[in-house]
Coordinates of C-alpha atoms and ligand atoms in Angstrom, one line a residue:
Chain A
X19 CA -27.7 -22.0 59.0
X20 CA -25.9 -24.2 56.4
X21 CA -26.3 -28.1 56.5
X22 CA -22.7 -27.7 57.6
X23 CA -23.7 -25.8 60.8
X24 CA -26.4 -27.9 61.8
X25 CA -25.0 -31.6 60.6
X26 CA -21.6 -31.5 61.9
X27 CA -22.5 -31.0 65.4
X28 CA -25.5 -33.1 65.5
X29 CA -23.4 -36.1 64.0
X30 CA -20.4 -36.2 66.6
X31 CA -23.5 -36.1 68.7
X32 CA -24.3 -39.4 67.4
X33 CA -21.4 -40.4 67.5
X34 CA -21.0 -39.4 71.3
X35 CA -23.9 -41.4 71.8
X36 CA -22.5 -44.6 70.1
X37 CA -19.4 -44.4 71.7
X38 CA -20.4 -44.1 75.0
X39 CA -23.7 -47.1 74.3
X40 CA -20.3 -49.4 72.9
X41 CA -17.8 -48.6 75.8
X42 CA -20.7 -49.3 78.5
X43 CA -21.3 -52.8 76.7
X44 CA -17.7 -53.8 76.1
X45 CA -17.3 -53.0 79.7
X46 CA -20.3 -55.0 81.0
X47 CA -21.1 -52.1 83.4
X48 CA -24.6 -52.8 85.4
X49 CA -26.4 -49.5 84.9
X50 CA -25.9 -47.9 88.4
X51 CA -22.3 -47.6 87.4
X52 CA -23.0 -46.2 84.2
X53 CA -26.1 -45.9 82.5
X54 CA -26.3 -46.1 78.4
X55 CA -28.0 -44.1 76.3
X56 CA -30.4 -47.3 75.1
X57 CA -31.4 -47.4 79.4
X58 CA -31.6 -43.3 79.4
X59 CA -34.4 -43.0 76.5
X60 CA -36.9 -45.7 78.2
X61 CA -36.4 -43.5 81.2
X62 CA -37.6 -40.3 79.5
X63 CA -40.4 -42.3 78.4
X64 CA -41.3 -43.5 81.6
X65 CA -41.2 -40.0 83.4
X66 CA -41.9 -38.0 80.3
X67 CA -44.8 -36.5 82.2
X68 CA -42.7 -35.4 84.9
X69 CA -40.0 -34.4 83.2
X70 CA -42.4 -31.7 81.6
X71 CA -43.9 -30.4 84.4
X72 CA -40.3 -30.6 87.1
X73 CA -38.6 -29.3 83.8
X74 CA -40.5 -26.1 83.6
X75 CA -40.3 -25.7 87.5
X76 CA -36.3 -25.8 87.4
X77 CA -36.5 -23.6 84.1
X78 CA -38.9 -20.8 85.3
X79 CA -37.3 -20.8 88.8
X80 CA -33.5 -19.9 87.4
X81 CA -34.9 -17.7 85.3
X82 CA -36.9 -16.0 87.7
X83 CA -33.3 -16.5 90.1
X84 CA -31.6 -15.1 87.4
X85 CA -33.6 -11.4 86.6
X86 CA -33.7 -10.8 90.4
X87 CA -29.8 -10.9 90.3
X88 CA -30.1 -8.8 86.9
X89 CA -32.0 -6.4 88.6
X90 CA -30.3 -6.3 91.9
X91 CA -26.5 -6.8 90.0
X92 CA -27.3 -3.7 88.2
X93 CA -28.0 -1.8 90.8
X94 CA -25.5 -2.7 93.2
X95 CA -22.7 -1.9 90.4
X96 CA -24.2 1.3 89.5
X97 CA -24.0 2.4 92.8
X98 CA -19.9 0.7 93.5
X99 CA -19.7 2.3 89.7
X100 CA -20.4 5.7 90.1
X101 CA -19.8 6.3 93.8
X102 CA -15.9 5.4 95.5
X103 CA -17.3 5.7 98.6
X104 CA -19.8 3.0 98.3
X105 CA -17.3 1.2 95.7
X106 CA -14.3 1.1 99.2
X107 CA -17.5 0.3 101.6
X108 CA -19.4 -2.5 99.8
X109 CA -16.4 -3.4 98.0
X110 CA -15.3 -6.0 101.2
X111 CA -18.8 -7.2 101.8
X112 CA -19.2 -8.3 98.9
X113 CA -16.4 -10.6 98.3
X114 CA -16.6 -11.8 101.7
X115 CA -20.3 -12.7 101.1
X116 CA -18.9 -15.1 97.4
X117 CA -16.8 -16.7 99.1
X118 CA -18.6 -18.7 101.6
X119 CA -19.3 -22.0 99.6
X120 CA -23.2 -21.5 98.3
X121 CA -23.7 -25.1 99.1
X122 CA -23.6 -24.2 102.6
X123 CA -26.0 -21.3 102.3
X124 CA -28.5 -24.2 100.4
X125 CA -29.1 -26.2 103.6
X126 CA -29.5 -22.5 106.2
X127 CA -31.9 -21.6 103.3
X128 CA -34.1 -24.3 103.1
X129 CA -34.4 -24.5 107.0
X130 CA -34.9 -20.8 107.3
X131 CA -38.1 -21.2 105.2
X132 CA -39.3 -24.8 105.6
X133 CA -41.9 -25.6 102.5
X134 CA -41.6 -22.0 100.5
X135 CA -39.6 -24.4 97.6
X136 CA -40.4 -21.7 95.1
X137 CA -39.1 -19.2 96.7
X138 CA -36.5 -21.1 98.1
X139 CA -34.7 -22.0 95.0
X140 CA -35.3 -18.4 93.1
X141 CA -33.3 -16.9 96.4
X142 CA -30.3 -19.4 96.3
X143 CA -30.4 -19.1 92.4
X144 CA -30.1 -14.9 92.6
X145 CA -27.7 -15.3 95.7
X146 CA -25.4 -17.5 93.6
X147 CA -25.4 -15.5 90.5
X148 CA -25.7 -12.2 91.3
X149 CA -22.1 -11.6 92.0
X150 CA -20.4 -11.1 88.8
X151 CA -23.1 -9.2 87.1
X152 CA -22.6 -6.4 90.4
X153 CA -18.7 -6.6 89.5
X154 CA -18.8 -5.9 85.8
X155 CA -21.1 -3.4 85.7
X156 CA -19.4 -1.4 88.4
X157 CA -15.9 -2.2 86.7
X158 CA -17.5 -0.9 83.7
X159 CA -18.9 2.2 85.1
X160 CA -15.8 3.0 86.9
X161 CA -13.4 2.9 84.6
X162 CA -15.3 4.8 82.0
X163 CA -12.6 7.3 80.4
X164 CA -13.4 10.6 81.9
X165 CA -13.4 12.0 77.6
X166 CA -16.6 10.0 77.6
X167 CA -18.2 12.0 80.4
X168 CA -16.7 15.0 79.0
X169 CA -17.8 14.9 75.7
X170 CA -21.8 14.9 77.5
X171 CA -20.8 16.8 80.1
X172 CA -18.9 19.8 78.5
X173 CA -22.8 20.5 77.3
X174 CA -24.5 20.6 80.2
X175 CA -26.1 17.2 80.5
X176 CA -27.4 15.4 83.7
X177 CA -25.8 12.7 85.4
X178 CA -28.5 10.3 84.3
X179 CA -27.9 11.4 80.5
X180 CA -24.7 10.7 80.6
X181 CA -25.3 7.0 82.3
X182 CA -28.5 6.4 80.0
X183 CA -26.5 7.4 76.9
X184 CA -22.6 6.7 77.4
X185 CA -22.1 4.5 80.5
X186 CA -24.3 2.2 80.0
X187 CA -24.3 1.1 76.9
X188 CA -20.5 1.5 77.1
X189 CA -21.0 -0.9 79.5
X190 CA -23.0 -3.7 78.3
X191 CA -20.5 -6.4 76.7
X192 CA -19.1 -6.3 80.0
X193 CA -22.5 -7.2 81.5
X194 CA -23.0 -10.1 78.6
X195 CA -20.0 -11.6 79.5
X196 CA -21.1 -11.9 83.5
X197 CA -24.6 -12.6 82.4
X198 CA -23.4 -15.9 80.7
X199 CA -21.7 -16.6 84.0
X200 CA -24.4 -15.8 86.4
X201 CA -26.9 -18.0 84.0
X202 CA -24.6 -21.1 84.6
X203 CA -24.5 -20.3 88.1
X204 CA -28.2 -19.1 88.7
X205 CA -28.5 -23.3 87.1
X206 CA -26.3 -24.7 89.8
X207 CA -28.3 -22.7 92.3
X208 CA -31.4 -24.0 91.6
X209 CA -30.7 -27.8 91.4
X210 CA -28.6 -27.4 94.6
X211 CA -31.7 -26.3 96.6
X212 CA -33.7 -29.0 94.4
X213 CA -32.0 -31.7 95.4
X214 CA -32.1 -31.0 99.0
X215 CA -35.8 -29.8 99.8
X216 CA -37.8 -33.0 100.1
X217 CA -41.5 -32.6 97.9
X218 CA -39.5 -30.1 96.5
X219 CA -40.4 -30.7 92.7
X220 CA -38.1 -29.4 89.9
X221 CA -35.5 -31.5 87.9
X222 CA -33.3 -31.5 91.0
X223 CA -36.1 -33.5 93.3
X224 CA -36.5 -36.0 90.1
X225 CA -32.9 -36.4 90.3
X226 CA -32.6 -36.9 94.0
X227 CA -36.2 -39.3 93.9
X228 CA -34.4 -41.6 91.5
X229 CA -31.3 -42.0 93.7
X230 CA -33.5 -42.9 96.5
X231 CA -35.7 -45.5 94.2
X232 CA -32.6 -46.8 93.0
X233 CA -33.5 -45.9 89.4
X234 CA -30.4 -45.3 88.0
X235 CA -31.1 -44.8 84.3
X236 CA -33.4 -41.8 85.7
X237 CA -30.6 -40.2 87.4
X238 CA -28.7 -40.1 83.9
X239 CA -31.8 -39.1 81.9
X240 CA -32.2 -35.6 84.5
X241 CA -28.6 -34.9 83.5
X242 CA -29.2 -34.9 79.8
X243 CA -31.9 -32.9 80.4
X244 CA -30.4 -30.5 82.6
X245 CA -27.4 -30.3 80.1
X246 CA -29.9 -29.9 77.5
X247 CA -31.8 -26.7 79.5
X248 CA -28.5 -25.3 80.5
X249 CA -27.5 -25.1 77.0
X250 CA -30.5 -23.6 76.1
X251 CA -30.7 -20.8 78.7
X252 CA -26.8 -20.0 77.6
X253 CA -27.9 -19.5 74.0
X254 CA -30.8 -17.6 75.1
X255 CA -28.1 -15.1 76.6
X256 CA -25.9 -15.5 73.7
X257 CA -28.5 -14.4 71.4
X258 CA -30.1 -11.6 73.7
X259 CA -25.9 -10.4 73.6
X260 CA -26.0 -10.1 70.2
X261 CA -28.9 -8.1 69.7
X262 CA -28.1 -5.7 72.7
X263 CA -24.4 -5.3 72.1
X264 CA -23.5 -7.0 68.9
X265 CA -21.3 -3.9 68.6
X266 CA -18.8 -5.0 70.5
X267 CA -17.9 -8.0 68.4
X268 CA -15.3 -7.3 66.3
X269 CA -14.7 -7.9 62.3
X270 CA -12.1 -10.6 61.7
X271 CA -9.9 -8.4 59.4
Chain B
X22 CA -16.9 43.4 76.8
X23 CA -15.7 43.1 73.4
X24 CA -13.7 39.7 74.0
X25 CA -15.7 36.5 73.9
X26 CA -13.3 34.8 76.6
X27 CA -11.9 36.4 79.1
X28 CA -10.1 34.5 81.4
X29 CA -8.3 37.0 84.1
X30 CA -5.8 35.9 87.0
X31 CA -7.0 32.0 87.3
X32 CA -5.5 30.1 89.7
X33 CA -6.4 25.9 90.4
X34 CA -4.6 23.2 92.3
X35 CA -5.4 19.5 92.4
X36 CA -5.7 18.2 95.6
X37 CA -3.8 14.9 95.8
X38 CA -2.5 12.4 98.1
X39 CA 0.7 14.6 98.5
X40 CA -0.7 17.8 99.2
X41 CA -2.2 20.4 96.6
X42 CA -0.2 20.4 93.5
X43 CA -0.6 23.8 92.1
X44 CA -1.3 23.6 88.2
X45 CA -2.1 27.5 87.4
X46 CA -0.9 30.6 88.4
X47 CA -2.1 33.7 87.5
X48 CA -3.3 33.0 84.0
X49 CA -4.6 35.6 81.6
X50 CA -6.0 34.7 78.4
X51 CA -8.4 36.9 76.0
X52 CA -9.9 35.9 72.5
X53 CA -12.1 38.2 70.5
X54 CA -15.3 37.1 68.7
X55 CA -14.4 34.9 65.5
X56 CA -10.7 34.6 67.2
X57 CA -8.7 31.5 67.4
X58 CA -6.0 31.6 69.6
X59 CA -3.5 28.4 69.9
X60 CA -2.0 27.9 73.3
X61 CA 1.4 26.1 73.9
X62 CA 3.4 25.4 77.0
X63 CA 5.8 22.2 78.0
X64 CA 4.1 18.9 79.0
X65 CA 1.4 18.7 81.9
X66 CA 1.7 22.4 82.7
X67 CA -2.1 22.3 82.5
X68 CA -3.2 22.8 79.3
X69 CA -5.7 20.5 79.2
X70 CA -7.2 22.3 82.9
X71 CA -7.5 25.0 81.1
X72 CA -9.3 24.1 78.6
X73 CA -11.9 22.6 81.6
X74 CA -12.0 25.6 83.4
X75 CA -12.9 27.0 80.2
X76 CA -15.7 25.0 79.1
X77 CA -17.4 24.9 82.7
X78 CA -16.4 21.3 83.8
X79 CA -14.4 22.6 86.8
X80 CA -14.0 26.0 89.0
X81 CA -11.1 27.8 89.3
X82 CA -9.6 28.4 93.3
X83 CA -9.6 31.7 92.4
X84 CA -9.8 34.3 89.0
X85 CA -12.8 34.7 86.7
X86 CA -13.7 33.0 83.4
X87 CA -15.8 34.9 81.1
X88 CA -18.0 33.7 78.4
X89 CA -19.3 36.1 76.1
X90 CA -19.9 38.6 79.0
X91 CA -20.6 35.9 81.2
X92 CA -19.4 34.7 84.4
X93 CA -18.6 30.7 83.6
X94 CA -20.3 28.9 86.1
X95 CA -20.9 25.2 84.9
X96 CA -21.0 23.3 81.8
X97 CA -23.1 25.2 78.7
X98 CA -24.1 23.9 75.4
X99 CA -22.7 26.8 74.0
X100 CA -19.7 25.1 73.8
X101 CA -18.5 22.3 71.5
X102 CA -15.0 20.0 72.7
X103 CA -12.6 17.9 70.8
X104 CA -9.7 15.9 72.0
X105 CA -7.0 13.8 71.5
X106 CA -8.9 10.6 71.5
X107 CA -11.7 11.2 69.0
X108 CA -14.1 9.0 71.9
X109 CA -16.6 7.8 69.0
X110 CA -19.3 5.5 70.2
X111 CA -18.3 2.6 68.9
X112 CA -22.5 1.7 69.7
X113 CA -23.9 4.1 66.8
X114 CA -22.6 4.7 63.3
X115 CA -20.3 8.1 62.4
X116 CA -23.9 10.3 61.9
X117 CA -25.6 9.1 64.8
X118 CA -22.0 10.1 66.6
X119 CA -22.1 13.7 65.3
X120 CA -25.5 13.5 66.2
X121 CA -25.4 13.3 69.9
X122 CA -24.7 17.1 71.1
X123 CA -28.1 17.7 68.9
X124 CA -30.0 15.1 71.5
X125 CA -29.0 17.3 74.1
X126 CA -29.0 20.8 73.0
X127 CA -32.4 22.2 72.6
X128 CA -31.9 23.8 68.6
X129 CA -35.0 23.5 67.6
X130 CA -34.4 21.9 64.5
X131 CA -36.9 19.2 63.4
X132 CA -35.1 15.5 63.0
X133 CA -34.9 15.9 59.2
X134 CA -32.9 19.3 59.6
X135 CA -30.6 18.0 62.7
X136 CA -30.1 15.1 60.1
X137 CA -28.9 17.0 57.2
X138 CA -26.8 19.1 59.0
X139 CA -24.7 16.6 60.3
X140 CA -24.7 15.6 56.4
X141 CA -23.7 18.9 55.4
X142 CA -20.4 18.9 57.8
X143 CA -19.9 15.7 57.6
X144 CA -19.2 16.2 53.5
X145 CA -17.6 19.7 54.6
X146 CA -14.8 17.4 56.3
X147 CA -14.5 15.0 53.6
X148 CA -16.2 11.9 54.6
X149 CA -19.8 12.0 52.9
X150 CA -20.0 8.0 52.1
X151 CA -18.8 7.1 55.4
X152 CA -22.5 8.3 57.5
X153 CA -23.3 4.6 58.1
X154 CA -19.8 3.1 59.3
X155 CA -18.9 2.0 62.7
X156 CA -15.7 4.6 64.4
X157 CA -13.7 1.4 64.2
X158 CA -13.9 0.9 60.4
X159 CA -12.4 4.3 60.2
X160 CA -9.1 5.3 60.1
X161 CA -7.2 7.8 62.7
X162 CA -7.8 10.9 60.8
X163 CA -11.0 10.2 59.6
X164 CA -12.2 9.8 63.2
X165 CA -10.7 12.4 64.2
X166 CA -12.5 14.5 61.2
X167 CA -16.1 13.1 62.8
X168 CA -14.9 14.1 66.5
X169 CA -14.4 17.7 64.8
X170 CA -18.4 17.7 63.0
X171 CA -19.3 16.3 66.5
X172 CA -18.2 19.3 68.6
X173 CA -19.9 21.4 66.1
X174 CA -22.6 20.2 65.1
X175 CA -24.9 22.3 68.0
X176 CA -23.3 25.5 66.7
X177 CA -21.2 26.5 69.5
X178 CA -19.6 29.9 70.3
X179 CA -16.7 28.7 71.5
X180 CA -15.2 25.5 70.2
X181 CA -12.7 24.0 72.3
X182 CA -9.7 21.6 70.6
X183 CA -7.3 20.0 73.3
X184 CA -4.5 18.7 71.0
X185 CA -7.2 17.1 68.3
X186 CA -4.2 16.5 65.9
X187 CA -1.9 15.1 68.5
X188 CA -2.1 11.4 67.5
X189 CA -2.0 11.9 63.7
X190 CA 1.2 11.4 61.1
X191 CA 2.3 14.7 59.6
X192 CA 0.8 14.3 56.4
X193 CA -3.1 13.3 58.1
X194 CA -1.9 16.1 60.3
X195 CA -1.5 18.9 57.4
X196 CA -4.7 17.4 55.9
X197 CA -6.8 18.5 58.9
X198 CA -5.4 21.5 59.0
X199 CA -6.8 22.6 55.7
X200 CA -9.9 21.1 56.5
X201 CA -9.8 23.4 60.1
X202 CA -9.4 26.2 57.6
X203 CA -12.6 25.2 55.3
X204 CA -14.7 24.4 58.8
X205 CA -13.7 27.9 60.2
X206 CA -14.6 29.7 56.7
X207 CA -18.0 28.4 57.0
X208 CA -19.1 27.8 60.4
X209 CA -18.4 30.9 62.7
X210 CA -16.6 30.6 66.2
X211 CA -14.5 31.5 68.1
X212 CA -11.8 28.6 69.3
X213 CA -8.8 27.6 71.3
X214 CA -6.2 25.2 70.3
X215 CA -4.4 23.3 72.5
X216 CA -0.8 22.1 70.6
X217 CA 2.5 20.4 71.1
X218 CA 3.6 21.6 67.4
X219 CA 4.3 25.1 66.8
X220 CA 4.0 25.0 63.3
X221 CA 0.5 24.2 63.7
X222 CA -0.3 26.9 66.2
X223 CA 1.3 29.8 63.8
X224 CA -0.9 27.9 60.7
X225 CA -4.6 27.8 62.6
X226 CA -4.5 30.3 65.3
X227 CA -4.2 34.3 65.1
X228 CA -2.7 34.4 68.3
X229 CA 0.1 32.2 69.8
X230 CA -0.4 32.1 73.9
X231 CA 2.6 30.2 75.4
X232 CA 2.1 29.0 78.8
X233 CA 5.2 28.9 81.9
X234 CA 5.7 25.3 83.6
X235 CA 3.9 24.4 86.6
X236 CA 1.8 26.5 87.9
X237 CA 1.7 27.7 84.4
X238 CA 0.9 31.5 83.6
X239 CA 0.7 33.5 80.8
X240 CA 4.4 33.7 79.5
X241 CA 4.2 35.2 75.8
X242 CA 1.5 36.1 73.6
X243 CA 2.1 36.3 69.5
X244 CA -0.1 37.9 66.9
X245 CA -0.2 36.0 63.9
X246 CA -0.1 38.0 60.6
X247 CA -1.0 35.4 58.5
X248 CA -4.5 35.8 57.6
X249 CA -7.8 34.2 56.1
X250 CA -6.9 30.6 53.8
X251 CA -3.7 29.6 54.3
X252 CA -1.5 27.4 52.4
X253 CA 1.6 24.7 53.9
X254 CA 3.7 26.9 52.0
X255 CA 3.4 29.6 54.0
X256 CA 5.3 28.3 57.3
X257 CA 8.3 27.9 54.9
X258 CA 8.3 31.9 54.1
X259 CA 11.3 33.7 56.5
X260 CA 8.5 35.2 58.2
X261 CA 7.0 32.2 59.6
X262 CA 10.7 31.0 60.3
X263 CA 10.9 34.1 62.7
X264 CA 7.4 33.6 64.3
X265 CA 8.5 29.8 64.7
X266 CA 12.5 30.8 66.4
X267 CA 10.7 33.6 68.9
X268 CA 7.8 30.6 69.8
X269 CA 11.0 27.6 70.3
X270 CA 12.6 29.7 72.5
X271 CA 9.6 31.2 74.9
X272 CA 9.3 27.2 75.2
X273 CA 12.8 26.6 76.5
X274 CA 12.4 29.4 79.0
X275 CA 9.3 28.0 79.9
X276 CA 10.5 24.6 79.9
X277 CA 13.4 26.4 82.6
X278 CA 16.3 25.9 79.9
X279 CA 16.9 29.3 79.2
X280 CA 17.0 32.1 80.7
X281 CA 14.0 34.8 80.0
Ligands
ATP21 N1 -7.6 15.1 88.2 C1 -6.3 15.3 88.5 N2 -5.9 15.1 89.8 C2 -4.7 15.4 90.2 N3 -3.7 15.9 89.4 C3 -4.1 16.1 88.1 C4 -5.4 15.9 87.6 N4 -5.4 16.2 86.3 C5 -4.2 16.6 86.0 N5 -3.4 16.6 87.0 C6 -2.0 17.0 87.1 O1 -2.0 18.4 86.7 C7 -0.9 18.7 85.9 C8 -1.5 19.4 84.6 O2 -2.3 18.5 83.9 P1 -2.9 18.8 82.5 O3 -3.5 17.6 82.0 O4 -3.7 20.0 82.6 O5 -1.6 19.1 81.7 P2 -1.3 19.3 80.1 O6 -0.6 20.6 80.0 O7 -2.6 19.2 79.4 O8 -0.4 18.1 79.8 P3 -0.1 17.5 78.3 O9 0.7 18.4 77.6 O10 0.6 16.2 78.7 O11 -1.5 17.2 77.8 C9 -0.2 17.4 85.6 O12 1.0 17.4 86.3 C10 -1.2 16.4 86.0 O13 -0.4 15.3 86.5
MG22 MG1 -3.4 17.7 78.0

């Protein structure tokens, strides 16, 4: 990290900031139409208690969200991947299941389980997210060039040889790439639900209990912090990417 | 049996939407122990089935494949494949690539000697220097060289080559053909070549097999009479001329141009 890398971004941050402080007071806007950042940090202050504690429910919950679609994703593609009869079977259900708006699913969700918020929010996180990661990796696996199965296979290895050692890490920058999708979406998921459980905690519930007390300047301060966590949890995938299949990237030449 | 591979009246169709498409007919192939015989035939006659059938990856309809006196029933590490695409992991470096058949053939070698082997032919194909680079920072023929120490590597009887050279500009091309050469003077098997270019079946193999058109057969078989090192000079001698005329026109007949 150069002083280049760090200071560059962190001063149009500052400048971002001033910006938007100036256009809020040339304007004269009251703070429920927009917020500046001067109201925002008194706001943080305020709630900073909260913000801890509903910021590590949100956090721990997508995450949480987020392995469970790992886990299931993975699983799902491997068996769409490796099997055309369960690719042409599933294959249907599966779209027809993403494309039903998720915010509708959020409401059925929290009525179907009235109280579990926990468990709530982790199910419409992995419900939301787990979607791309089961389409890569069965794209990947599928389309795996039969010389690469040969090259095992031509020597008497098992099927699970040939996945552990070829397929799947063969397959893995395509799995980064949904992985960075499904941790954006596993996000939305979790606020969603949030939001709309009442006593639910979380950053969502902060949100939502400074719309009904009218406090404005807390509504903006749970958006800077969920666009601080969000960019946080996509770095943490970022990074995880280019340990496991740093490979992939190639040398500018 | 004195013939390493025997492969006596194979038959195989693909089943596909439009019915079975036959791809061999009545094939007949034989190589003896330390024999390399090229095999030629027009495009997707079923060459590259053959070489499947050969090392185990599918089963015939019908006819026999033999193995060093034994019936070919599935895949066996005693066999070692190349192809046209050199399919390096692009996840390890070159000598963890060559590695890999030694992960799953049982040599019993200890790490250190698996190691140095693929060392050892990895410098016997010219690219000692190059252990710790990624497939992509090498060139065409110099993957192609680490595909070759890959299939190998485990010692196999029966080293399999579908069109390894295929992809590769004449001069790479003549390159790896001395370097076949040097690999086959030190590392005994017994191999078939699958080829588009004559001149390179007449250089590496001592026996030309050209193949009919779909459902390909056995059409012609050549003896080579070039023998032990060989030198690019030596396809320019009126013998080789000869060998090369009687191989161009078994093609056209098999390619249905002429008649037989
Ligand atoms: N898995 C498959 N299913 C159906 N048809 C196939 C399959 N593999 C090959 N074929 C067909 O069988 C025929 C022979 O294929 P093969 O790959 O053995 O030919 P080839 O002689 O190796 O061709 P080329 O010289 O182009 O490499 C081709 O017409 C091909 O389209
Ligand atoms: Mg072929």
């Amino acid at each position: 990290m150069t002083l280049r890398q760090i200071g560059v971004p962190l001063a149009a941050l500052i400048l971002f900031g001033l910006f938007w402080e100036w256009l809020v007071w040339v304007n004269g806007w009251p703070n429920y139409k927009m917020a500046s950042p001067s109201d925002i940090w008194p706001a943080f202050w305020k709630f900073r208690g909260l913000f801890l504690e509903y910021g590590w429910d949100t956090l721990w919950r997508t995450v949480v969200g987020l392995l469970l679609s790992v886990v299931f994703g993975v699983f799902l593609g491997m068996i769409m991947g490796l099997s055309r009869t369960m690719r042409d079977a599933l294959y249907p259900l599966l779209v027809g299941f993403n494309a039903i708006p998720k915010a509708t699913v959020v409401p059925i969700i929290a009525l179907m389980f009235v109280g579990q918020h926990d468990m709530n929010t982790i199910l419409i996180a992995f419900l939301i997210s787990f979607f791309p990661i089961a389409v890569s990796v069965s794209i990947g696996l599928s389309t795996l060039e039969p010389e690469y199965r040969d090259i095992l296979a031509s020597l008497g290895a098992s099927k699970f040889t040939i996945f552990w050692k070829i397929a799947l890490p063969k397959t893995l920058p395509e799995f980064f790439g949904a992985l960075k999708v499904a941790v954006t979406l596993a996000f939305i998921g979790t606020n969603l639900m949030e939001i709309v459980e009442p006593h639910g905690r979380g950053l969502g519930h902060l949100f939502d209990s400074g719309k009904i007390s009218a406090d404005y300047p807390l509504m903006f301060a749970v958006l800077i912090a969920l666009a601080l966590m969000g960019i946080v949890l996509y770095y943490v995938v970022v990074a995880l990417e280019k340990v496991f299949a740093g490979w992939a990237e190639r040398n500018p030449t | 049996m004195s013939n390493l591979i025997d492969i006596k009246g194979v038959r195989h169709a693909y089943k596909t939407p439009s019915g079975p498409l036959p791809v061999l007919d009545g094939l007949e192939l034989s190589v003896p122990e330390g024999g390399f015989a090229a095999v030629v035939g027009p495009s997707g006659c079923g060459k590259s089935t053959l070489t499947r059938l050969v090392a185990g990856l599918m089963k015939p309809d019908a006819g026999e494949v033999w193995l060093h006196g034994e019936l070919v029933k599935g895949p066996k590490s005693t066999v070692g494949m190349a192809f046209q695409n050199p399919v390096l992991l692009e996840w390890r470096t070159i000598l963890q690539n060559v590695m890999l058949p030694l992960e799953i053939v049982d040599t019993g070698m200890s790490r250190k000697a698996r190691e140095d082997r693929a060392r050892h032919l990895l410098d016997l194909v010219g690219l000692s220097g190059f252990e710790d680079k990624r497939p992509s920072e090498l060139s065409g023929g110099m993957r192609q060289r680490a595909s070759l120490c890959r299939a190998i590597v485990h010692k196999p009887e029966v080293l399999i080559l579908d069109e390894p050279f295929g992809a590769l500009d004449a001069f790479t091309r003549e390159d790896l053909w001395q370097t076949m050469h040097k690999v086959k003077a030190e590392e005994p098997f017994t191999g078939v070549l699958i080829t588009h270019d004559l001149r390179e079946s007449i250089f590496l193999a001592d026996q030309v097999i050209v193949l009919s058109g779909r459902p390909a057969k056995t059409q012609y078989v050549m003896d080579v009479h070039l023998t032990g090192e060989r030198d690019i000079e030596m396809l320019y001698t009126p013998e080789s001329a000869d060998a090369l005329n009687t191989l161009r026109q078994q093609i056209r007949i098999a390619q249905g141009r002429e008649a037989a």
